[in-house]
Coordinates of C-alpha atoms in Angstrom, one line a residue:
M1 CA 102.4 83.4 140.2
A2 CA 98.8 84.1 139.7
D3 CA 97.7 87.4 138.2
K4 CA 95.3 89.0 140.6
S5 CA 94.5 92.0 138.4
N6 CA 90.9 92.1 139.6
G7 CA 91.8 92.2 143.3
T8 CA 91.2 95.4 145.2
P9 CA 94.3 95.2 147.4
A10 CA 96.5 94.7 144.4
I11 CA 95.0 97.6 142.6
A12 CA 95.3 99.8 145.6
S13 CA 99.0 98.9 145.9
I14 CA 99.6 99.8 142.3
A15 CA 97.8 103.1 142.6
K16 CA 100.1 104.0 145.5
I17 CA 103.2 103.1 143.5
A18 CA 102.1 105.2 140.5
A19 CA 100.7 108.1 142.4
G20 CA 103.7 110.3 142.7
T21 CA 104.6 111.0 139.1
K22 CA 101.9 113.3 137.8
G23 CA 103.2 116.6 139.3
A24 CA 106.7 116.2 137.8
A25 CA 105.2 115.1 134.4
A26 CA 103.0 118.2 134.3
R27 CA 106.0 120.4 134.9
Q28 CA 107.9 118.7 132.2
K29 CA 105.0 119.1 129.7
I30 CA 104.8 122.8 130.5
L31 CA 108.6 123.1 129.9
A32 CA 108.4 121.2 126.7
F33 CA 105.4 123.1 125.3
S34 CA 107.1 126.4 126.2
S35 CA 110.2 125.3 124.3
L36 CA 108.1 124.4 121.3
V37 CA 106.4 127.8 121.4
L38 CA 109.8 129.6 121.6
L39 CA 111.1 127.6 118.7
I40 CA 108.1 128.5 116.5
I41 CA 108.5 132.2 117.5
A42 CA 112.2 132.2 116.8
F43 CA 112.1 130.6 113.4
S44 CA 109.1 132.8 112.4
L45 CA 111.2 135.8 113.2
L46 CA 114.2 134.5 111.4
S47 CA 112.4 133.4 108.2
P48 CA 109.2 134.7 106.7
N49 CA 108.7 131.2 105.0
F50 CA 108.5 129.3 108.3
F51 CA 105.0 130.3 109.5
Q52 CA 103.2 129.5 106.2
P53 CA 100.4 127.0 105.8
Y54 CA 102.4 124.7 103.5
N55 CA 105.3 124.6 105.9
L56 CA 103.2 124.0 108.9
I57 CA 101.6 121.0 107.1
A58 CA 105.1 119.8 106.2
I59 CA 106.1 119.9 109.9
M60 CA 103.0 118.0 110.9
L61 CA 103.6 115.4 108.2
A62 CA 107.2 115.0 109.2
T63 CA 106.0 114.5 112.8
A64 CA 103.5 111.8 112.0
V65 CA 105.8 108.8 111.6
N66 CA 108.2 109.8 114.4
G67 CA 105.3 110.7 116.6
V68 CA 103.7 107.3 116.1
L69 CA 106.9 105.5 116.9
A70 CA 107.5 107.7 119.9
I71 CA 104.1 106.8 121.3
G72 CA 105.0 103.1 121.3
V73 CA 108.4 103.8 122.8
T74 CA 106.8 105.8 125.6
F75 CA 104.9 102.7 126.8
V76 CA 108.2 100.7 126.8
I77 CA 110.3 103.4 128.5
I78 CA 107.7 103.9 131.2
T79 CA 108.2 100.2 132.2
G80 CA 111.9 101.0 132.6
G81 CA 112.8 99.3 129.3
I82 CA 114.1 100.5 126.0
D83 CA 113.5 99.5 122.4
L84 CA 116.2 100.0 119.8
S85 CA 114.4 98.1 117.1
V86 CA 111.4 100.4 116.4
G87 CA 113.0 101.9 113.3
T88 CA 113.8 98.6 111.6
M89 CA 110.6 97.0 112.8
M90 CA 108.8 99.8 111.1
T91 CA 110.7 99.1 107.9
F92 CA 110.1 95.4 108.1
T93 CA 106.3 95.9 108.5
A94 CA 106.4 98.3 105.5
V95 CA 108.2 95.7 103.4
M96 CA 105.7 93.0 104.4
A97 CA 102.8 95.3 103.5
A98 CA 104.4 96.0 100.1
Q99 CA 105.1 92.3 99.6
T100 CA 101.4 91.6 100.2
V101 CA 100.0 94.3 98.1
A102 CA 102.5 94.9 95.3
V103 CA 104.1 91.5 94.9
W104 CA 101.3 89.1 95.8
N105 CA 98.6 91.4 94.4
L106 CA 96.4 91.1 97.4
P107 CA 93.9 93.8 98.6
V108 CA 95.3 96.8 100.4
I109 CA 93.4 96.0 103.6
L110 CA 95.3 92.7 103.8
G111 CA 98.6 94.6 103.4
V112 CA 97.6 96.8 106.3
L113 CA 96.7 93.8 108.4
M114 CA 99.9 92.1 107.5
A115 CA 101.9 95.1 108.7
L116 CA 100.1 95.2 112.0
F117 CA 100.4 91.5 112.5
I118 CA 104.1 91.4 111.8
G119 CA 104.8 94.3 114.1
T120 CA 102.9 92.7 116.9
I121 CA 104.8 89.4 116.5
C122 CA 108.1 91.2 116.5
G123 CA 107.2 93.2 119.6
L124 CA 105.9 90.0 121.3
A125 CA 109.2 88.2 120.5
S126 CA 111.2 91.1 122.1
G127 CA 108.9 91.0 125.2
V128 CA 109.4 87.3 125.6
M129 CA 113.2 87.6 125.4
I130 CA 113.2 90.3 128.0
A131 CA 110.5 89.0 130.4
K132 CA 111.0 85.2 130.1
F133 CA 114.6 84.8 129.1
K134 CA 115.7 87.8 131.2
L135 CA 117.8 89.4 128.4
P136 CA 118.6 93.1 129.0
P137 CA 116.2 95.2 126.9
F138 CA 119.2 96.9 125.2
I139 CA 120.6 93.6 124.0
A140 CA 117.2 91.9 123.1
T141 CA 116.0 94.9 121.0
L142 CA 119.4 95.5 119.4
G143 CA 119.2 91.9 118.2
M144 CA 115.7 92.4 117.0
S145 CA 116.8 95.5 115.2
M146 CA 119.5 93.5 113.3
L147 CA 117.1 90.6 112.6
T148 CA 114.4 92.8 111.1
K149 CA 116.8 94.9 109.1
G150 CA 118.3 91.7 107.6
L151 CA 114.9 90.2 106.8
S152 CA 113.8 93.5 105.2
L153 CA 116.8 93.4 102.8
I154 CA 116.3 89.7 102.1
I155 CA 112.6 89.8 101.3
A156 CA 112.9 93.0 99.3
K157 CA 116.1 91.8 97.6
S158 CA 117.7 95.1 98.8
K159 CA 115.5 97.0 96.4
P160 CA 112.5 99.3 97.0
I161 CA 109.1 97.8 96.4
Y162 CA 106.7 100.3 94.8
F163 CA 102.9 100.3 95.1
T164 CA 102.4 100.9 91.4
N165 CA 99.4 98.6 91.2
A166 CA 97.8 100.0 94.3
P167 CA 97.5 103.9 94.0
S168 CA 94.9 103.9 96.9
F169 CA 97.6 102.8 99.3
T170 CA 99.2 106.3 99.0
K171 CA 96.0 107.9 100.3
I172 CA 96.4 106.3 103.7
S173 CA 99.0 108.9 104.5
M174 CA 98.7 111.6 101.8
G175 CA 95.0 111.7 101.3
S176 CA 92.9 114.1 103.3
L177 CA 89.6 113.7 105.1
F178 CA 89.0 117.4 104.6
P179 CA 89.6 118.0 100.8
F180 CA 87.4 121.1 100.9
M181 CA 90.2 123.0 102.8
K182 CA 92.2 124.0 99.8
D183 CA 95.0 126.0 101.5
F184 CA 95.3 123.9 104.6
Q185 CA 94.6 120.2 103.8
I186 CA 95.7 118.1 106.8
P187 CA 97.1 114.8 105.6
N188 CA 95.5 111.6 106.9
A189 CA 98.8 110.7 108.5
V190 CA 98.5 113.6 110.9
I191 CA 94.9 112.7 111.7
I192 CA 96.0 109.1 112.4
L193 CA 98.8 110.4 114.7
F194 CA 96.4 112.5 116.8
G195 CA 93.8 109.7 116.9
L196 CA 96.4 107.2 118.1
A197 CA 97.7 109.7 120.6
I198 CA 94.2 110.2 122.1
L199 CA 93.6 106.4 122.2
A200 CA 97.1 105.7 123.8
S201 CA 96.6 108.5 126.3
F202 CA 93.3 106.9 127.4
V203 CA 94.9 103.5 127.7
L204 CA 97.8 104.8 129.7
N205 CA 95.7 106.9 132.1
S206 CA 92.4 105.2 132.4
T207 CA 92.9 101.4 132.1
I208 CA 94.5 98.6 134.2
F209 CA 97.0 98.2 131.4
G210 CA 98.3 101.7 131.8
R211 CA 98.3 101.5 135.6
Y212 CA 100.4 98.4 135.5
T213 CA 102.7 100.0 132.9
F214 CA 103.5 102.8 135.3
A215 CA 103.7 100.6 138.3
I216 CA 106.2 98.2 136.7
G217 CA 108.5 101.1 135.9
S218 CA 108.2 102.6 139.3
N219 CA 108.8 99.4 141.4
E220 CA 108.5 96.1 139.6
E221 CA 109.4 94.0 142.6
A222 CA 106.6 95.6 144.6
V223 CA 104.2 94.9 141.8
R224 CA 105.3 91.3 141.7
L225 CA 104.8 90.9 145.4
S226 CA 101.3 92.3 145.1
G227 CA 100.5 89.2 143.1
I228 CA 100.7 90.6 139.6
N229 CA 102.2 88.6 136.8
T230 CA 104.7 91.3 135.7
D231 CA 106.2 89.1 132.9
R232 CA 102.8 88.9 131.2
W233 CA 102.2 92.6 131.4
K234 CA 105.7 93.5 130.2
I235 CA 105.3 91.2 127.2
A236 CA 102.0 92.9 126.4
V237 CA 103.7 96.3 126.5
Y238 CA 106.3 95.3 123.9
A239 CA 103.6 93.7 121.8
V240 CA 101.6 96.9 121.8
N241 CA 104.8 98.8 120.8
G242 CA 105.3 96.4 117.9
L243 CA 101.7 97.0 116.8
I244 CA 102.3 100.7 116.8
C245 CA 105.5 100.1 114.8
G246 CA 103.2 98.4 112.2
I247 CA 101.1 101.6 112.1
A248 CA 104.2 103.7 111.5
G249 CA 105.3 101.2 108.8
I250 CA 102.0 101.7 107.0
L251 CA 102.3 105.5 107.2
I252 CA 105.9 105.7 105.9
A253 CA 105.3 103.2 103.1
S254 CA 102.1 105.1 102.1
R255 CA 103.9 108.5 102.2
L256 CA 106.8 107.3 100.1
N257 CA 104.6 105.1 97.9
S258 CA 107.1 102.4 98.4
A259 CA 108.9 100.2 101.0
Q260 CA 112.5 101.1 101.3
P261 CA 114.3 98.2 102.9
A262 CA 117.4 100.2 103.8
L263 CA 115.4 102.8 105.6
G264 CA 114.6 102.8 109.3
Q265 CA 117.9 102.8 111.3
G266 CA 118.1 106.0 113.3
Y267 CA 114.4 106.5 113.7
E268 CA 114.6 104.8 117.1
L269 CA 116.8 107.6 118.4
D270 CA 114.4 110.3 117.2
A271 CA 111.5 108.4 118.8
I272 CA 113.3 108.0 122.1
A273 CA 114.5 111.6 122.0
A274 CA 110.9 112.8 121.5
A275 CA 109.7 110.7 124.5
V276 CA 112.5 112.0 126.8
I277 CA 112.1 115.6 125.7
G278 CA 108.4 115.3 126.5
G279 CA 109.0 114.1 130.0
T280 CA 109.2 110.3 129.8
S281 CA 111.9 109.3 132.3
L282 CA 114.5 106.8 131.2
S283 CA 114.4 105.4 134.7
G284 CA 110.8 104.3 134.2
G285 CA 107.6 105.0 136.0
E286 CA 107.0 108.5 134.5
G287 CA 105.7 109.9 131.2
T288 CA 102.7 111.1 129.2
I289 CA 101.5 110.7 125.6
L290 CA 100.9 114.5 125.3
G291 CA 104.4 115.2 126.4
T292 CA 105.7 112.7 123.8
I293 CA 103.7 114.4 121.0
I294 CA 105.1 117.8 122.1
G295 CA 108.6 116.3 122.0
A296 CA 108.0 114.9 118.5
F297 CA 106.9 118.3 117.3
I298 CA 110.0 119.9 118.9
M299 CA 112.2 117.5 116.9
S300 CA 110.5 118.1 113.6
T301 CA 110.1 121.9 114.1
L302 CA 113.8 122.2 114.9
T303 CA 114.8 120.1 111.8
N304 CA 112.4 122.1 109.6
G305 CA 113.5 125.5 110.9
L306 CA 117.2 124.7 110.6
R307 CA 116.6 123.5 107.0
I308 CA 114.7 126.7 106.1
L309 CA 117.6 128.7 107.5
S310 CA 120.0 126.7 105.2
V311 CA 121.9 125.3 108.1
P312 CA 124.1 122.4 106.8
Q313 CA 122.7 118.9 107.6
E314 CA 125.8 118.1 109.6
W315 CA 125.1 120.9 112.0
Q316 CA 121.4 119.9 112.2
I317 CA 122.6 116.5 113.4
V318 CA 124.9 118.1 115.9
T319 CA 122.1 120.4 117.2
T320 CA 119.8 117.4 117.6
G321 CA 122.4 115.5 119.6
I322 CA 123.0 118.4 121.9
I323 CA 119.2 118.7 122.6
I324 CA 119.0 114.9 123.4
I325 CA 121.9 115.1 125.8
F326 CA 120.4 118.2 127.5
A327 CA 117.0 116.5 127.8
V328 CA 118.5 113.4 129.4
Y329 CA 120.5 115.6 131.8
V330 CA 117.4 117.5 132.8
D331 CA 115.6 114.1 133.4
M332 CA 118.5 113.1 135.7
L333 CA 118.3 116.3 137.6
R334 CA 114.5 115.8 138.2
K335 CA 115.1 112.3 139.4
R336 CA 117.8 113.5 141.9
R337 CA 115.5 116.1 143.3

C-alpha cells in the first residue's frame, strides 16, 4: 500500500488518533516527578552523604546509560511493541567498537561509527521480523537478545576488551565539557543523555515520525486504512531504537574503559521500567521522553539511596521489582479509566 505521508487527510486522521493522550501523560509526569522529589528528600534526611555534589554526580552518571536505553525503548513501547534485546544490543555495539579501536587499531571515530552502524542494523533486523514476518515483538527481540549476546561472547572470546591503546575513548563518557567546575564536573555522558533527550523529544512531538509513532500505538489498523505504510514506519522505529542502543554501548564502554561481553542482560528491564514509571503505556499510544528521563532518575536515585543506607543488594532488587509491578498496575488503572 502506498505511503501517503504528505496527504492532508491522512495527517488529519493521525492527529485525531494521537490527540487524546497528552492529558494523561501530563498527569503521569507530575506523579513521577513528585515521586522523584520525595525520594530525594527522604534519602537526604536519612543520610547526610546523599545530597552531596559527588553523590549527585554519581546518580547522574548511573542514569546516563539506562536513560539512553530507556529513550529508545520509549519509541518502541509507544508503537505498542517491546524490545527485550536493548541490553545485549548495547553490549554487542560496545564489543564491536572495542574490536575496531583496540584490536584493529583504527581511529576512535571509526569505533563510534561502527557501534552506531551495528546497533542500527540489529534494530532494523528486529523491525523487519516484527513488521514483515509478523513475529510477536516479544519473540523477535528475545531471539535478537540471544543472538547479540552470543555474538558478543564469540567476537570477544568471552574476555573483556580494554581500550589501552586509546585513552581518548574514555573521555567520551568520563571527560567533562566544563573542567573549570572543580567541585561539580558534569561528565560528558550526562550531557549526551540530556542532548539526546531533547532531540528525541523534538522528534516525538514535532515531526511526522513522532506522529506516526503515536498513531500506530493508538490504532494501527486505522493508520493503515488512512493509506500509511505502517510496516515501513514500524521498522524505522526499531532501527532508531537500535541506533540509540549503539549510543548506550559507546557510553558504557567508555565509562568502563572496556567492552565486557558478559554485560548487558538485565538492562532491558531497567530501561522498560524507567519508561513505564515515566508514563509510557505498555498498551501503546502514550508516553513522553521527559517522563522517561524522570523514570530513569527514579530508578538510579532509588538504587543509590538504598546503597548509601547499606541495604543489602538482594533487598534492592526486591524493592525495584515492587516498584515496577506498582508502575504497571497504575498504568492499567489509567487505561481502564
